[in-house]
Short mmCIF file of C-alpha atoms and ligand atoms in Angstrom, two decimals:
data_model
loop_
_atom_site.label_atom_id
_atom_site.label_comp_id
_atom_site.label_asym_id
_atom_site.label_seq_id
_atom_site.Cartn_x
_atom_site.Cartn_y
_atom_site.Cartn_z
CA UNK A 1 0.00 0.00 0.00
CA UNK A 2 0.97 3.57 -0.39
CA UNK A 3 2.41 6.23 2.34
CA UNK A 4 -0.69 7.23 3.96
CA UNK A 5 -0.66 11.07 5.98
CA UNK A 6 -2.12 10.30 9.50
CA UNK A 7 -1.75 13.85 10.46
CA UNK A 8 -0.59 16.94 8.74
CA UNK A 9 3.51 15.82 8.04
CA UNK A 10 3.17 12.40 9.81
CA UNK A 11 2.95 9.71 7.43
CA UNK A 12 2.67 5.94 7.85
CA UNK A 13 5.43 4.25 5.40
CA UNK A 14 4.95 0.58 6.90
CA UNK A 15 3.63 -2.24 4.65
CA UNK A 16 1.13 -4.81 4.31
CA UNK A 17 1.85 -8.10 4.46
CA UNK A 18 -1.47 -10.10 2.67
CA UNK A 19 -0.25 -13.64 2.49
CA UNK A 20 1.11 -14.25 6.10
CA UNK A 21 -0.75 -16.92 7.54
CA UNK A 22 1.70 -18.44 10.44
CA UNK A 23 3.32 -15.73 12.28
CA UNK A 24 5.65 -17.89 13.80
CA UNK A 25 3.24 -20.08 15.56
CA UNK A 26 0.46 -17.76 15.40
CA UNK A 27 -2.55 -18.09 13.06
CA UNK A 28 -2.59 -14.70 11.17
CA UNK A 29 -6.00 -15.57 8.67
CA UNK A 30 -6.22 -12.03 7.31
CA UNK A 31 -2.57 -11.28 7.19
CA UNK A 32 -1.07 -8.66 9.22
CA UNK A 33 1.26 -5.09 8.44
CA UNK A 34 4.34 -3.85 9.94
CA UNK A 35 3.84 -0.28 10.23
CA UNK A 36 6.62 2.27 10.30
CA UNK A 37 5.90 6.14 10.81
CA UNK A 38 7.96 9.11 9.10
CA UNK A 39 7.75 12.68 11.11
CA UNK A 40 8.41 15.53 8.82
CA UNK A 41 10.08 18.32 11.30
CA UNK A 42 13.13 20.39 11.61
CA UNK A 43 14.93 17.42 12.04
CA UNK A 44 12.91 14.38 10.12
CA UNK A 45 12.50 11.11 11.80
CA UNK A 46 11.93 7.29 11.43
CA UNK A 47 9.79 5.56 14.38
CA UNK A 48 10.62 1.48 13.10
CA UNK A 49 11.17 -0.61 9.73
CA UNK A 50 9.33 -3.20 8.56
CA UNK A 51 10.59 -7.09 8.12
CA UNK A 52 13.27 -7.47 6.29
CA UNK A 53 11.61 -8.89 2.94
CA UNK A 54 9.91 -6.14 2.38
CA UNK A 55 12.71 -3.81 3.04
CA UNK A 56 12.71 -1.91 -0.96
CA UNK A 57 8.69 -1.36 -0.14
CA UNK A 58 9.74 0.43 2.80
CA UNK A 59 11.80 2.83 1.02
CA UNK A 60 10.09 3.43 -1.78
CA UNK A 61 7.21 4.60 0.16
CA UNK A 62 9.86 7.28 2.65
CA UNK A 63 11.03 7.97 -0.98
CA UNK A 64 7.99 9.12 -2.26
CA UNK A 65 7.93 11.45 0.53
CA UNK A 66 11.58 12.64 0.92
CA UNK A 67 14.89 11.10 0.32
CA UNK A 68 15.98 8.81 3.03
CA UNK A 69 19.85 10.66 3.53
CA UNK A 70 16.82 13.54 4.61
CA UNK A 71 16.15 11.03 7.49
CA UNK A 72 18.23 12.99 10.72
CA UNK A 73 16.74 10.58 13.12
CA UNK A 74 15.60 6.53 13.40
CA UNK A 75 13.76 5.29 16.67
CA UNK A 76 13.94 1.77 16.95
CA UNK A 77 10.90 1.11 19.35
CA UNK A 78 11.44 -2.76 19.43
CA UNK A 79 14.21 -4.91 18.19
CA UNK A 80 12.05 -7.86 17.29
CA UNK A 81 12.61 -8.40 13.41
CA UNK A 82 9.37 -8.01 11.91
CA UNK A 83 10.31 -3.91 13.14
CA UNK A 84 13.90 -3.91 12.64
CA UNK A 85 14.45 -6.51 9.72
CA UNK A 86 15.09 -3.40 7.33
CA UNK A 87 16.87 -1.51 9.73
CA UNK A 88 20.28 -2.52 8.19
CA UNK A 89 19.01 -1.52 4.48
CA UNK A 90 17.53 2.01 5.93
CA UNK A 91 20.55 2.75 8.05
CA UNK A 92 22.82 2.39 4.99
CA UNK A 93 20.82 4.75 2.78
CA UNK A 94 19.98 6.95 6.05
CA UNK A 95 23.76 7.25 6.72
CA UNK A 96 25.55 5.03 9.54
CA UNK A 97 26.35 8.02 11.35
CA UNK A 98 23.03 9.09 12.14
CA UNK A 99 21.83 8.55 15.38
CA UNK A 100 19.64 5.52 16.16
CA UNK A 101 17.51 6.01 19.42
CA UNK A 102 16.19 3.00 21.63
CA UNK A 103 16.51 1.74 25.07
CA UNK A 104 19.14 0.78 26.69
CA UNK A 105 18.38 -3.17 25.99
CA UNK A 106 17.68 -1.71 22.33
CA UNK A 107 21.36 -1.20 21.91
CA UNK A 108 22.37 -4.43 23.32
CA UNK A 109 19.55 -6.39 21.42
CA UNK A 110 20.04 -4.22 18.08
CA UNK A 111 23.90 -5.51 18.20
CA UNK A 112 23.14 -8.80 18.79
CA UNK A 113 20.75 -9.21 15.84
CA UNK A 114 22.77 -7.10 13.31
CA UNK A 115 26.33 -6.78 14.56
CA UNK A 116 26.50 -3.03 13.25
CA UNK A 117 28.73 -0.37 14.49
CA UNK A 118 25.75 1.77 14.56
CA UNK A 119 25.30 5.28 16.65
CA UNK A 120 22.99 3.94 19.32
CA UNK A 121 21.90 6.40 21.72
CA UNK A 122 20.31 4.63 24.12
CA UNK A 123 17.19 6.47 25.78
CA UNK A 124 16.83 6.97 29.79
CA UNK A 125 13.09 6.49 30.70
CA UNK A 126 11.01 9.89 29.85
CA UNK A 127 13.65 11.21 28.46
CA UNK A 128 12.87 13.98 25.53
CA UNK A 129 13.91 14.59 22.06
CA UNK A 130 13.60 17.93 19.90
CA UNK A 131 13.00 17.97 17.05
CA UNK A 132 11.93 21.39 15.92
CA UNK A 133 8.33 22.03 15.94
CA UNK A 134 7.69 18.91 18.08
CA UNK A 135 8.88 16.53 20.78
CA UNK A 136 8.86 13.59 21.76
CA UNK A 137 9.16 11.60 24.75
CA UNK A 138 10.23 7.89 25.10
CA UNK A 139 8.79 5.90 27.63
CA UNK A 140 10.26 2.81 29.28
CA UNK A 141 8.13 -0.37 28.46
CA UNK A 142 10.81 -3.33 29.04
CA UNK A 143 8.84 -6.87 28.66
CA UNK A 144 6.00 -5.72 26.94
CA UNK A 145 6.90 -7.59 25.37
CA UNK A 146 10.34 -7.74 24.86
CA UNK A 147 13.30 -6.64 27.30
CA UNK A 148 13.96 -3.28 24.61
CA UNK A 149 10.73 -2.33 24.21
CA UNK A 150 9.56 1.28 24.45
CA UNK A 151 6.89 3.65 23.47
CA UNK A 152 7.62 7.27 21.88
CA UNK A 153 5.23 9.71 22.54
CA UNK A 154 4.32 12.84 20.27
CA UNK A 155 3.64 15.80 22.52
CA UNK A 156 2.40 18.14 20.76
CA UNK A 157 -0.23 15.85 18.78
CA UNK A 158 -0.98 13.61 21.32
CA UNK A 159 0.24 10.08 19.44
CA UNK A 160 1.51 7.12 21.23
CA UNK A 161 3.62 5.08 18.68
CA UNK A 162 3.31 2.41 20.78
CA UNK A 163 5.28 -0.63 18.95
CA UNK A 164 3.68 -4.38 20.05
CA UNK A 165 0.78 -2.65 22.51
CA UNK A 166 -2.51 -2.34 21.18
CA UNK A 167 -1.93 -3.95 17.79
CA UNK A 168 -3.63 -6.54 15.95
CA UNK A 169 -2.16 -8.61 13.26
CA UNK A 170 -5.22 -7.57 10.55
CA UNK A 171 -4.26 -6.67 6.88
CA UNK A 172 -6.81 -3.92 5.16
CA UNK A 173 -6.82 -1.03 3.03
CA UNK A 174 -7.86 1.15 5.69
CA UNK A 175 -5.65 2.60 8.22
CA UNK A 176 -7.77 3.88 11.37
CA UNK A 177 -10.32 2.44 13.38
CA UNK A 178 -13.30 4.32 12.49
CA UNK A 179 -12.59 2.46 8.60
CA UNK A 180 -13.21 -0.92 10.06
CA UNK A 181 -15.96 -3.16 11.75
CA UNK A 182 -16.10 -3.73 15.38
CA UNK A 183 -14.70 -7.13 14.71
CA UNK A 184 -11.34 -5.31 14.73
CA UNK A 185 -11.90 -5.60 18.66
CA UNK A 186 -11.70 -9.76 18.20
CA UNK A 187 -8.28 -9.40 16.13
CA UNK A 188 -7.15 -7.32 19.08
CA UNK A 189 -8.13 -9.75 21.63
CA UNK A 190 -6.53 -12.67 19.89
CA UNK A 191 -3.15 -10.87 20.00
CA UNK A 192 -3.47 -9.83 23.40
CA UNK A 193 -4.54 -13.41 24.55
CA UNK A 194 -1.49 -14.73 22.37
CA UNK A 195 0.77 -12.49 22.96
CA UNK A 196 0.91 -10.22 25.73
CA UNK A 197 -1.11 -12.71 28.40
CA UNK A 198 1.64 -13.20 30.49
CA UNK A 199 2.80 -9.91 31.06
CA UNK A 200 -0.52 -8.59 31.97
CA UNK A 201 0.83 -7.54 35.30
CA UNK A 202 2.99 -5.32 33.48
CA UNK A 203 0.05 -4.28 31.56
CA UNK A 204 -1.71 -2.74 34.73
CA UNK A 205 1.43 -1.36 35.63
CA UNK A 206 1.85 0.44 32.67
CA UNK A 207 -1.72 1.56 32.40
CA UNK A 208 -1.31 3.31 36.20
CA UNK A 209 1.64 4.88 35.30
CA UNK A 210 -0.16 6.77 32.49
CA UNK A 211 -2.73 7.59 34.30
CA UNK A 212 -1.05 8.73 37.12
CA UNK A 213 1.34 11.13 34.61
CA UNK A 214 -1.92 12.17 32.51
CA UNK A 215 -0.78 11.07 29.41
CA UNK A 216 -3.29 12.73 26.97
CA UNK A 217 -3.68 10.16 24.22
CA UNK A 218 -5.62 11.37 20.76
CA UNK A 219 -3.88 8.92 18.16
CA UNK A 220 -2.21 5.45 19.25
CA UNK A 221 -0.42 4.12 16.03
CA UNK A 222 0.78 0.67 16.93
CA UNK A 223 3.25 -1.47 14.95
CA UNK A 224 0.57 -4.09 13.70
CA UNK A 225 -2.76 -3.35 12.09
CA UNK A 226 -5.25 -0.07 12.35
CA UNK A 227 -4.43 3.21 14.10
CA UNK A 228 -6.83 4.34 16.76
CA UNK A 229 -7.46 7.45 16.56
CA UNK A 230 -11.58 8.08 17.03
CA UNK A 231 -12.13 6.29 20.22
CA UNK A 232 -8.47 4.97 21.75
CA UNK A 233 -9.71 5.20 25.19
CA UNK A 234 -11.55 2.03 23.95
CA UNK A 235 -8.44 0.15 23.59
CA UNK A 236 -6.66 1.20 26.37
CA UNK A 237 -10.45 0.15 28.42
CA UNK A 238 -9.89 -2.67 26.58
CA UNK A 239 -6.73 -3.21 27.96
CA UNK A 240 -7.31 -2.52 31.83
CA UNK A 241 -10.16 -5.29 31.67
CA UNK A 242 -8.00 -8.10 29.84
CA UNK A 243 -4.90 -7.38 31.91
CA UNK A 244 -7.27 -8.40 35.13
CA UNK A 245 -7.80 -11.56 33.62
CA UNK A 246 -11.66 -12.04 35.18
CA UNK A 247 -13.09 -15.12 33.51
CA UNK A 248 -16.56 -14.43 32.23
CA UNK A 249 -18.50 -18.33 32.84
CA UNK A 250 -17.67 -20.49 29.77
CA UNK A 251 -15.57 -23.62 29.32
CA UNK A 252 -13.15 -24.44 26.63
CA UNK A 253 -13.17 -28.02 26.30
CA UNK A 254 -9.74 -29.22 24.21
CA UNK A 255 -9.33 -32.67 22.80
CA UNK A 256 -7.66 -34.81 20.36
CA UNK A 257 -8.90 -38.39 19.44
CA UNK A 258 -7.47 -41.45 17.91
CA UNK A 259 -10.25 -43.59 17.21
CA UNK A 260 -13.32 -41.60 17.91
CA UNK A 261 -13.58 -42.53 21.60
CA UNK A 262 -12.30 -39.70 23.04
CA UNK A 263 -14.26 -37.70 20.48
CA UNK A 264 -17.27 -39.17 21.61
CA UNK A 265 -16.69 -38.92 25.63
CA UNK A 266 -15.87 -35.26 25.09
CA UNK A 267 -19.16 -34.79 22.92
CA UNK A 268 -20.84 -35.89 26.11
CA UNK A 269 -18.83 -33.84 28.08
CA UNK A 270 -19.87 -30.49 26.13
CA UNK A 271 -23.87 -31.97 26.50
CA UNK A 272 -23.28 -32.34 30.49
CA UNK A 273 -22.09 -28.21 30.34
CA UNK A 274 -23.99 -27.24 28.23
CA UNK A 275 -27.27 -28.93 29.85
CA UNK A 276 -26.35 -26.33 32.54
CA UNK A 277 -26.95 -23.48 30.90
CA UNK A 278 -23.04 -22.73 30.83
CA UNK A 279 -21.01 -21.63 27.95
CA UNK A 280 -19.10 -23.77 26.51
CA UNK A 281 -16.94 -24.72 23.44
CA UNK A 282 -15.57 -27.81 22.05
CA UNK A 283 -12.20 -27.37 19.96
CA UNK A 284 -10.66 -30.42 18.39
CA UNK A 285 -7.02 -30.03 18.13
CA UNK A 286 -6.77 -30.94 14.43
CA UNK A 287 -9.25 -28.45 13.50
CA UNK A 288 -8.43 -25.23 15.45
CA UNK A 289 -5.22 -23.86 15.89
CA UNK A 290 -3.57 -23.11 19.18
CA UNK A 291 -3.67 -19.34 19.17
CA UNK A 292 -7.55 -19.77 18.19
CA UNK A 293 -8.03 -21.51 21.07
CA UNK A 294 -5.80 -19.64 23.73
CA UNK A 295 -8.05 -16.50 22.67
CA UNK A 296 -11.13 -19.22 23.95
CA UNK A 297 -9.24 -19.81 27.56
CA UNK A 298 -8.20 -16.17 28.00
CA UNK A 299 -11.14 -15.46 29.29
CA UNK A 300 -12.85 -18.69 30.23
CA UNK A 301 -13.16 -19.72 33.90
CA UNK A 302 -12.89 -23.77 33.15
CA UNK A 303 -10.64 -25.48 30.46
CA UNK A 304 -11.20 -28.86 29.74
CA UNK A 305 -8.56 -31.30 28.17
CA UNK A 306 -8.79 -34.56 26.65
CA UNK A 307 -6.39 -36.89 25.25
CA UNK A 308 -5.92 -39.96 23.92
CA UNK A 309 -2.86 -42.02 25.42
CA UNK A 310 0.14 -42.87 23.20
CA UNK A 311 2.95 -44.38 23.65
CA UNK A 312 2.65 -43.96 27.45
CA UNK A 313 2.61 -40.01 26.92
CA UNK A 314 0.20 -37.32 25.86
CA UNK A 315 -1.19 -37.07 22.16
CA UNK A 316 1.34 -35.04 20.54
CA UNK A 317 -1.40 -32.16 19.66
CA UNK A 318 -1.97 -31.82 23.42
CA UNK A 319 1.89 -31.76 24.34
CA UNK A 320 1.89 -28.81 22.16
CA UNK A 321 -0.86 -26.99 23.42
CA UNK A 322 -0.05 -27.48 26.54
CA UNK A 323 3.83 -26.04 26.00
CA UNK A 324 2.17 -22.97 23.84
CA UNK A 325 -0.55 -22.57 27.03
CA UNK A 326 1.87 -22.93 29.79
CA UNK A 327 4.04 -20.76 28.17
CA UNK A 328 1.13 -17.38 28.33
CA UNK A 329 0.18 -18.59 32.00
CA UNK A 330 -3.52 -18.10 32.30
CA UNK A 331 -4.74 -17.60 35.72
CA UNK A 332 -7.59 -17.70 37.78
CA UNK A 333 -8.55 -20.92 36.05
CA UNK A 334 -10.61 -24.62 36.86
CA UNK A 335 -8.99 -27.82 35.41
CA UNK A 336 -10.20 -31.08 33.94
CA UNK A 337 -9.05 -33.95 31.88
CA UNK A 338 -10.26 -37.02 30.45
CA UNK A 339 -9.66 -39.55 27.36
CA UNK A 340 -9.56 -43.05 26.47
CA UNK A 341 -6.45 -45.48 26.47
CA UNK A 342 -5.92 -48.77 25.67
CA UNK A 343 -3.66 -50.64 28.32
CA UNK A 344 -1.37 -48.05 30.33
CA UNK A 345 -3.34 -44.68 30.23
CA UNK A 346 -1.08 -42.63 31.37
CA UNK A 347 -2.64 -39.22 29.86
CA UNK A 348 -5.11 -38.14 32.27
CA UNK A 349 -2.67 -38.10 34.84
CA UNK A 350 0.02 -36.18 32.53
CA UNK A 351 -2.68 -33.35 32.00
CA UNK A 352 -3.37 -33.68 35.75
CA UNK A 353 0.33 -32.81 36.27
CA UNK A 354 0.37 -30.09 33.61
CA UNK A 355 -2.49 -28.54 35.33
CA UNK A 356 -0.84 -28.87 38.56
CA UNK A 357 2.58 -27.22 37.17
CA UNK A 358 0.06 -23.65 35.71
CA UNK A 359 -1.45 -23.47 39.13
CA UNK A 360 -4.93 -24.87 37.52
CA UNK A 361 -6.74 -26.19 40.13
CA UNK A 362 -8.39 -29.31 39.29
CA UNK A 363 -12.11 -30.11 39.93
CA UNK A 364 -10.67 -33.95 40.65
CA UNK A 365 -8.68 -36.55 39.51
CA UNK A 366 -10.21 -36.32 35.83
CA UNK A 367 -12.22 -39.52 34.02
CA UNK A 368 -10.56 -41.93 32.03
CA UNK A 369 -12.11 -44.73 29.92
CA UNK A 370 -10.37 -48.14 28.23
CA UNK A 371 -11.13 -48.70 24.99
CA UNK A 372 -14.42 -47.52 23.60
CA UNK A 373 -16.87 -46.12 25.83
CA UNK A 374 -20.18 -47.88 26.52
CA UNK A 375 -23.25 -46.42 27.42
CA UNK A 376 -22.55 -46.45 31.23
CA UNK A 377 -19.25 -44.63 30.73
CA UNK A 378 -20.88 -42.00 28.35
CA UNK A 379 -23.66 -41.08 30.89
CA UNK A 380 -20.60 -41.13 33.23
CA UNK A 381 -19.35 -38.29 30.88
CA UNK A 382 -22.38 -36.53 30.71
CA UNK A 383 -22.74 -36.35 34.66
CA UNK A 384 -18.79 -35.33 34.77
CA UNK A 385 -20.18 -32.37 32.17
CA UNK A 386 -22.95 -31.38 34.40
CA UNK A 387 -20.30 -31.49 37.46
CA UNK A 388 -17.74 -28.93 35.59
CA UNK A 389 -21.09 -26.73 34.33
CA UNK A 390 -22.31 -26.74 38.01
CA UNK A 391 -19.11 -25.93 39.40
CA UNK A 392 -18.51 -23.30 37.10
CA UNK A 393 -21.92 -21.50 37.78
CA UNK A 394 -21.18 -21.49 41.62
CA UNK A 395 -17.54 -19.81 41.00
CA UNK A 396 -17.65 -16.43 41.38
CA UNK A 397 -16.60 -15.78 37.79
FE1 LIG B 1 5.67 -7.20 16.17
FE2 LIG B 1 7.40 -8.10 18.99
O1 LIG B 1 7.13 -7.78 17.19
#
């Protein structure tokens, strides 16, 4: 796509990326964009690149708008490479001796990734920059969601460039919020729930600290997907109430089967929930992927796994899940597994452990079956339903 003004001499120059479908692990089904922001001034500046394949995009869009040995300044908000994958192309037609700004762990991370003898000058928190008619302020944000990461703030307009926070990996023509359907909010959720779950004590850090320092906020213009600029007091609401990580009453119930049996004991399972009145949604490994379904458990009180065993282990689908889920650390969360085995059936007890190791606590010992379940077994899975349903009504989700 084109350079795009967001405000009088403040242009987005990022690009979209269509195709992208795994985002290395993540499910990206619309594709996502790497936006980078050029600030016409006195001295002109460059707030991020884009990844590294789609470094000549990135400067024939600054080119169409001035030539890049016109760039005086390049922020590097976050070292992560979809940001500064082009950073060695732009520096070289910027000029090496320019200075590069970014935190402190910028500098070190930056020279890790691209060995460069670059000018770094490495940012103390709320420190300040002029650059003419304008200035801007760079705010500490280490682990959200990466040990460099920082925000640079725009005084005199009011715009966070805010890197990671508050983006959504969503591909579209249009660049602000007000262009696009409220189903932007879902995108938004997914990549909080994927990627910034774990640091949501940070998050309500972070969000304190700007309140207490009144940070006026008209524009936030985040790294991934749409600018907010007509309501982005919504996404920063948004923000507060996912970083408190309240479960709203709904199960997630996650399985993988073999032969069907597991299938069908989870099937009665869902019917046992659902009969209720509770939430709840049934997500076959093979058929959703993982950061589909962590967006489910982010905010649902119970999650439910089943697994076949094999091998004396886990289903490999579940192993995975498992890693990916342990790895966000959901909280405030009730456990329960089940599935079918043939002669060892060690599974139930592995998920019982995996629980056990994310601080899940467990409505029991879980319900395992041999072979195929019979009648008995699957009104024994219905009841074990009912049980979770019951027990999920009474929390005080
Ligand atoms: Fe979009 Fe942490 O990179």
């Amino acid at each position: 796509m084109k350079p795009k003004e967001i405000k009088k001499g403040i242009f987005q120059v990022g690009v979209t990326d269509w195709n992208i479908r795994d985002f290395h692990g993540y499910s990206t089904e619309s594709g996502t964009t790497y936006n980078a922001f050029l600030i016409l001034d006195e001295k002109n500046v460059l707030i991020d690149t884009v990844k590294k394949e789609f470094s000549d995009q990135l400067i024939d869009n600054i080119k169409s708008i001035i030539p890049l040995e016109k760039i005086d300044i390049v922020i590097s908000n976050h070292t992560e490479m979809d940001h500064s994958g082009s950073l060695p192309a732009v520096m070289h037609r910027v000029g090496e001796n320019k200075p590069l700004y970014c935190s402190k762990m910028g500098e070190k991370n930056l020279s890790l990734h691209y060995q460069k003898n670059w000018q770094f000058h490495p940012v103390q928190p709320n420190e300040t920059l002029n650059t003419g008619r304008y200035t801007l302020t760079f705010l500490e944000t280490r682990m959200l969601h990466w040990p460099d990461s920082m925000f640079t703030y725009l005084n005199e307009e009011k715009i966070l460039f805010s890197s990671d926070a508050f983006g959504q990996h969503y591909a579209s023509q249009y660049l602000f919020d007000d262009q696009v359907e409220d189903k932007i909010m879902d995108y938004a959720k997914k990549y909080y729930a994927n990627i910034l779950l774990l640091y949501s004590p940070l998050v309500q850090k972070l969000l304190k600290q700007v309140t207490d320092i009144g940070l006026q906020i008209n524009m936030i213009c985040p790294d991934h997907g749409i600018i907010w600029r007509k309501d982005p007091n919504r996404i920063i609401k948004a923000y507060h109430q996912w970083s408190l990580q309240k479960p709203i009453k709904k199960a997630v119930l996650i399985y993988d089967t073999m032969w069907h049996s597991t299938e069908t004991m989870a099937e009665h399972i869902v019917q046992g929930i659902a009969d209720t009145g509770t939430e709840v949604i049934p997500m076959h490994l093979r058929k959703c992927h993982r950061s589909d379904i962590m967006t489910e458990v982010f905010d649902a009180k119970a999650i439910i796994i089943g697994s076949p065993t094999l091998n004396n282990g886990l289903y490999p689908t579940i192993s995975d899940l498992i890693t990916y889920m342990k790895g966000l650390k959901p909280k405030n969360k009730i456990g329960a597994a089940f599935g079918s085995y043939g002669w060892s059936g060690e599974a139930v007890a592995l998920i019982n452990q995996e629980f056990d190791a994310m601080k899940i606590s467990r409505v029991d010992d879980g319900l395992k079956i041999q072979f195929v379940p019979d009648k008995k077994v699957l009104d024994q899975c219905s009841e074990y339903g009912q049980k979770i349903g019951q027990l999920i009504q009474k929390e005080d989700a």
